[in-house]
XYZ file of C-alpha atoms in Angstrom:
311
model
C -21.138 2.441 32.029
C -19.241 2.746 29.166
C -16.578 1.894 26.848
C -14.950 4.480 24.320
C -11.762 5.390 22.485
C -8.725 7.409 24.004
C -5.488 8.632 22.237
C -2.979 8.574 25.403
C -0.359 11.122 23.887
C 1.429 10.908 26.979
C 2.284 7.360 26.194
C 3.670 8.039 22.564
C 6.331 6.401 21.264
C 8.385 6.097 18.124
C 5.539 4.050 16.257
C 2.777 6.652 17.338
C 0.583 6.599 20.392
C -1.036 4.141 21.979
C -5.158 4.419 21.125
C -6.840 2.511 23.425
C -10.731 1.418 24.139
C -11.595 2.488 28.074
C -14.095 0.275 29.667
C -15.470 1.836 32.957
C -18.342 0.484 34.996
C -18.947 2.075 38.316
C -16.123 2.948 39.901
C -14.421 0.431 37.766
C -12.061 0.909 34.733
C -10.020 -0.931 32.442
C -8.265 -0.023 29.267
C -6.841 -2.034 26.476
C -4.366 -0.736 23.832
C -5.696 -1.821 20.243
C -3.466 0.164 17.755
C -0.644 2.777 18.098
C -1.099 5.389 15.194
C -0.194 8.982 14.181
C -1.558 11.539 16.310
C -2.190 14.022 12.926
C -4.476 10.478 12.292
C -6.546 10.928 15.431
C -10.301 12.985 14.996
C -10.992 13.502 18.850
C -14.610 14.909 17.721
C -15.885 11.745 15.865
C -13.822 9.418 18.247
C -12.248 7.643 14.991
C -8.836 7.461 12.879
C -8.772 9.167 9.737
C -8.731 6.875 6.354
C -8.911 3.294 8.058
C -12.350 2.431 8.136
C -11.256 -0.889 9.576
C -9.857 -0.070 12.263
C -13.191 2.046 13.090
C -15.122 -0.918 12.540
C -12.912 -2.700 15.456
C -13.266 0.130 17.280
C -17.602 0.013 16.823
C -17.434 -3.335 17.117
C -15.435 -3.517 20.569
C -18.022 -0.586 22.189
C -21.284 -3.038 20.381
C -20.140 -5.796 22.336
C -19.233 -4.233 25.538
C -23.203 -2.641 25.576
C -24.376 -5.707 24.799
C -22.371 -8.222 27.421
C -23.048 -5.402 30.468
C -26.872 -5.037 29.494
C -27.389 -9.025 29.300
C -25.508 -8.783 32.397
C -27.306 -6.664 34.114
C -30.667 -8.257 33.033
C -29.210 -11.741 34.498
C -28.578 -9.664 38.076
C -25.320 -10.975 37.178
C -21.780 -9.391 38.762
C -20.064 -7.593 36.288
C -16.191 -7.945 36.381
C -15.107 -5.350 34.303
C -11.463 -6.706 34.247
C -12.623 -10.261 32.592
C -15.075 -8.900 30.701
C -12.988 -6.284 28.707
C -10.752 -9.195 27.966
C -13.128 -11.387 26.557
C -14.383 -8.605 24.683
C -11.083 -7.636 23.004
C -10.112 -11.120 22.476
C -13.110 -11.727 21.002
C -13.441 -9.026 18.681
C -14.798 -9.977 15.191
C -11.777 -8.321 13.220
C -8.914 -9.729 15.164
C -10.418 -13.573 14.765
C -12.183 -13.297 10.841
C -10.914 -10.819 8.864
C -9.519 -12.139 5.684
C -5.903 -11.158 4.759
C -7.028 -10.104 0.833
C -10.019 -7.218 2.770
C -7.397 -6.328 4.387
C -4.778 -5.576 1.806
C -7.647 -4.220 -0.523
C -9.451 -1.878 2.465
C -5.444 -0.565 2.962
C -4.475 -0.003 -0.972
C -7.901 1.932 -1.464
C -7.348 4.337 1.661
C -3.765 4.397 0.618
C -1.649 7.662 -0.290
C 1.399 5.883 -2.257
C 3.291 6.513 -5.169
C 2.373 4.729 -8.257
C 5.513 2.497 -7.923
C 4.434 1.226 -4.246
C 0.945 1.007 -5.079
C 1.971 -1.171 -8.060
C 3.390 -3.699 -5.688
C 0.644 -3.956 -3.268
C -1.854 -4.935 -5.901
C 0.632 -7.746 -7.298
C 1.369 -8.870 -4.320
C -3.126 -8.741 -3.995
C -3.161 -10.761 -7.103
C -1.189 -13.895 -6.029
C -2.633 -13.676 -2.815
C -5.847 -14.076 -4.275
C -4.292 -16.828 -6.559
C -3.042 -18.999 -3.927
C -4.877 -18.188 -1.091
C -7.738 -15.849 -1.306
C -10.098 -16.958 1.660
C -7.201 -17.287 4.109
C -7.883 -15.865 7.465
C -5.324 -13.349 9.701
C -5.314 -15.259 12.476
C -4.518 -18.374 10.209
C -1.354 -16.872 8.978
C 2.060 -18.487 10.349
C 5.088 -19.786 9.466
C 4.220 -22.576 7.157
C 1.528 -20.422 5.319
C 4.273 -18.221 4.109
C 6.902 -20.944 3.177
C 3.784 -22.753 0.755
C 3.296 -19.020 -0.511
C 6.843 -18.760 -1.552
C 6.947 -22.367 -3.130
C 3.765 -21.784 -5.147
C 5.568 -18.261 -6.420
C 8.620 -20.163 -7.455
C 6.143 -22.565 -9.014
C 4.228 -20.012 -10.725
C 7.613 -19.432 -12.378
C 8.735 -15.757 -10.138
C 11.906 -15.385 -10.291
C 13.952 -15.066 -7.159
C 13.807 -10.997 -7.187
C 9.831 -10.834 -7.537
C 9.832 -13.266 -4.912
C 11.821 -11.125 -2.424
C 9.425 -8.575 -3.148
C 6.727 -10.291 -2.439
C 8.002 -11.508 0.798
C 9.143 -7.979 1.634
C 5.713 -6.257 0.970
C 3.664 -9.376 2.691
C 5.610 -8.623 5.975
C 5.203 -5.054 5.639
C 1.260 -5.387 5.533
C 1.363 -7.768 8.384
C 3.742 -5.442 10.666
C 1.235 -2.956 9.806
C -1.882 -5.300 10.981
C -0.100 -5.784 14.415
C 0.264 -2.110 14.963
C -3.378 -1.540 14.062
C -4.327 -4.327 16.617
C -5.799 -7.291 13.958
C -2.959 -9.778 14.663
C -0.653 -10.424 17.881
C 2.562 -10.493 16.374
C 3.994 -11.027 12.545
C 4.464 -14.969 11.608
C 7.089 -13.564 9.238
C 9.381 -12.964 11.276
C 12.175 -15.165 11.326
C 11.843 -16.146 7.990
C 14.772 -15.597 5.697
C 14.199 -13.663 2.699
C 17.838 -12.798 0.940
C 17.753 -10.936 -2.261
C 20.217 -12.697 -5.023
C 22.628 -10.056 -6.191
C 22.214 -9.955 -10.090
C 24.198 -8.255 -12.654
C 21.895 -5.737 -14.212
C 21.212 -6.107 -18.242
C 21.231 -3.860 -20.597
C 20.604 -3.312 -24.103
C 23.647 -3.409 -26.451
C 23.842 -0.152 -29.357
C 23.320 -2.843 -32.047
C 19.555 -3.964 -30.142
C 18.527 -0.398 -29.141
C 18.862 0.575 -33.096
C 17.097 -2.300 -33.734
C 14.489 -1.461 -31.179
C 14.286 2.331 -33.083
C 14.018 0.642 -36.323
C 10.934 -1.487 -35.322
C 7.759 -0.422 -36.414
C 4.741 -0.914 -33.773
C 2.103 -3.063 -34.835
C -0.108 -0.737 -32.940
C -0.693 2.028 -30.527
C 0.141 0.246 -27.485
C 3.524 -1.179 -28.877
C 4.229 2.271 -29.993
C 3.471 3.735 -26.632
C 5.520 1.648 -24.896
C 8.666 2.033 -27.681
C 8.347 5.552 -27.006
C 8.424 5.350 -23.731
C 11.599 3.175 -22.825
C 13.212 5.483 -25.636
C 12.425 8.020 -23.713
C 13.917 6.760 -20.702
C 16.837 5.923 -22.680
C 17.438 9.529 -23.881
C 16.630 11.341 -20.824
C 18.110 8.662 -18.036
C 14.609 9.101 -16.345
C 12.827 6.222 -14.655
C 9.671 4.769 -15.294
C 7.794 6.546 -12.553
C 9.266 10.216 -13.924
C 8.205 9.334 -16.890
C 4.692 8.046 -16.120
C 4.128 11.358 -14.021
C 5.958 13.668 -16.319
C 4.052 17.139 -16.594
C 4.227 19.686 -19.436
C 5.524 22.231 -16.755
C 8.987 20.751 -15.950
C 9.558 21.047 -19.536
C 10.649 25.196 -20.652
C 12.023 25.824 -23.937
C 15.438 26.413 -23.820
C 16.737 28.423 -26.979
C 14.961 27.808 -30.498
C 14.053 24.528 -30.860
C 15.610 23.168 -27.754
C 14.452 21.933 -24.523
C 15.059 21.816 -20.973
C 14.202 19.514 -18.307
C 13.951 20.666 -14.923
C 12.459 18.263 -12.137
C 12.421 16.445 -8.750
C 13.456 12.446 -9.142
C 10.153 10.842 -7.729
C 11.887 8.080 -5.834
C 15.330 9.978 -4.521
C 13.772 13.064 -4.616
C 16.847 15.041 -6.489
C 16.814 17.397 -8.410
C 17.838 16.960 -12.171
C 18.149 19.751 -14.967
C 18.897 18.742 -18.406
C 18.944 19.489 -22.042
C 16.442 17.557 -24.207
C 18.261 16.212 -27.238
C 16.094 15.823 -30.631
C 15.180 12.612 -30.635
C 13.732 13.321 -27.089
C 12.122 16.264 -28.582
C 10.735 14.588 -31.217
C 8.868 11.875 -28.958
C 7.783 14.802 -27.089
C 6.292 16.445 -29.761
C 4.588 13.600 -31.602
C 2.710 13.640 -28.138
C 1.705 17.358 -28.979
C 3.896 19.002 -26.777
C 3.680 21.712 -25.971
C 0.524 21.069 -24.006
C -1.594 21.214 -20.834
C -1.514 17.786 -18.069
C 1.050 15.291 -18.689
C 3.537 14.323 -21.702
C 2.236 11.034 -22.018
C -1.412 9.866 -23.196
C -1.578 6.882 -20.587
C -2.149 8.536 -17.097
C -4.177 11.607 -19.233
C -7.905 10.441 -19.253
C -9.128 12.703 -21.676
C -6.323 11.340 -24.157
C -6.303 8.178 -26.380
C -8.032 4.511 -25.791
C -4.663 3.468 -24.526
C -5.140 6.071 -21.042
C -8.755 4.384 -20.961
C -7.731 0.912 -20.406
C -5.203 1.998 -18.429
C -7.573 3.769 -16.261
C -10.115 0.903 -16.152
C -7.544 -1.163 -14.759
């Protein structure tokens, strides 16, 4: 007897293959699909899914419980059905039935591989969770759950954007926990969640010189001055900015720059000419240098990168 993990490629689909648990006893067998995932994801040696611990655990925990219920079995002189069995086993699997929705979201963002930008959105979206509803269960989740989250968002004062967002990213995580077996189907579905078209703001010339003539009170408020000034000059967006290395910037004549990079989110490539002010941020930054232009995502730079790091 047995029960153990098996990658059918044969079965694979657009949303990966099908990993299932095979129960066998005998001359019996019975298999139950529990996740469908990448096949680059699958380490046939160790019998486990690279960088998702939980779904391991699942996977430990179904095989624990199938040793257990056969051996107890057995000790009874009982019958053992392996069709009813299995299913009581995967029904009753300890992830499917207790695992809370913020382990979950934090066991994902920690084995994660996303962009600043997307990671940025999983943890706010971890931070009202944990707000509203921080013991909540994934079995628990339905319809009305997600209706009182978006009424305590527009409470909290969210405007209707951050709200889509929020929305958006919740029923991303929870298509993702149906694929990896820890919920039947998404409760989100169904639910409306229509993004208000807005007409995007800008500064006028009259409150960006205003904005260069402030002085900062400190170095945060100068950081951040210098870095939407940035922006301004160079048409880059935040998440260029925030990753910007030394190396994309070559000099480009005396005293003049040139920018030559990838866009993180669209993936184009830009090339342009620095103007001074541009230069001059760049410089009081002590370009040229090793890492990146900015202090904030350099850990050996000022106190300002060492909060941001601690956070």
């Amino acid at each position: 007897m047995y029960a153990r993990p098996i990658l059918r490629l044969n079965a694979k689909g657009k949303r990966g293959a099908p990993l299932r648990i095979e129960f066998r006893y005998k001359d019996y067998k019975k298999e139950w699909t529990i996740a469908k995932i990448d096949q680059s994801k699958w380490n046939p040696g160790k019998n486990e899914v690279k960088g998702d611990p939980m779904l391991n655990l699942r996977i430990r925990d179904v095989i624990n419980r199938f040793d257990a219920a056969v051996n107890q079995k057995l000790n009874n002189q009982e019958e053992v059905d392996i069709d009813q069995l299995s299913s009581e086993i995967i029904g009753k699997s300890t992830q499917v039935k207790s695992l809370k929705l913020v382990d979950y979201l934090v066991e994902t963002i920690s084995t994660s591989k996303w962009s600043y930008g997307t990671l940025k959105t999983y943890k706010a979206l971890l931070v009202r969770i944990k707000e509203f509803d921080p013991e909540v269960r994934m079995s628990k989740i339905d319809n009305k759950w997600i209706l009182k989250f978006e009424a305590f968002l527009q409470k909290s004062g969210n405007e209707s954007g951050t709200i889509w967002t929020r929305k958006k990213v919740l029923k991303t995580i929870l298509n993702k926990a149906v694929v990896e077996g820890y919920l039947k189907y998404n409760p989100s579905v169904g639910i409306r969640n229509k993004q208000e078209s807005k007409i995007p703001q800008y500064l006028s010339l009259e409150e960006f010189k205003a904005l260069c003539d402030y002085k900062p009170q400190n170095k945060a408020e100068s950081l951040a001055k210098d870095l939407y000034c940035f922006g301004v000059y160079t048409g880059l967006r935040f998440s260029d900015i925030f990753f910007l290395e030394t190396t994309k910037i070559v000099a480009d004549g005396k005293e003049s720059f040139r920018l030559t990079m990838k866009e993180i989110k669209t993936r184009n490539k830009i090339s342009n000419k620095l103007s001074l002010p541009a230069t001059t941020i760049l410089k009081k930054y002590g370009f040229p240098k090793d890492g990146n232009v900015f202090p904030m995502f350099n850990p050996s730079g000022s106190e300002i990168s060492h909060q941001d790091n601690k956070q």
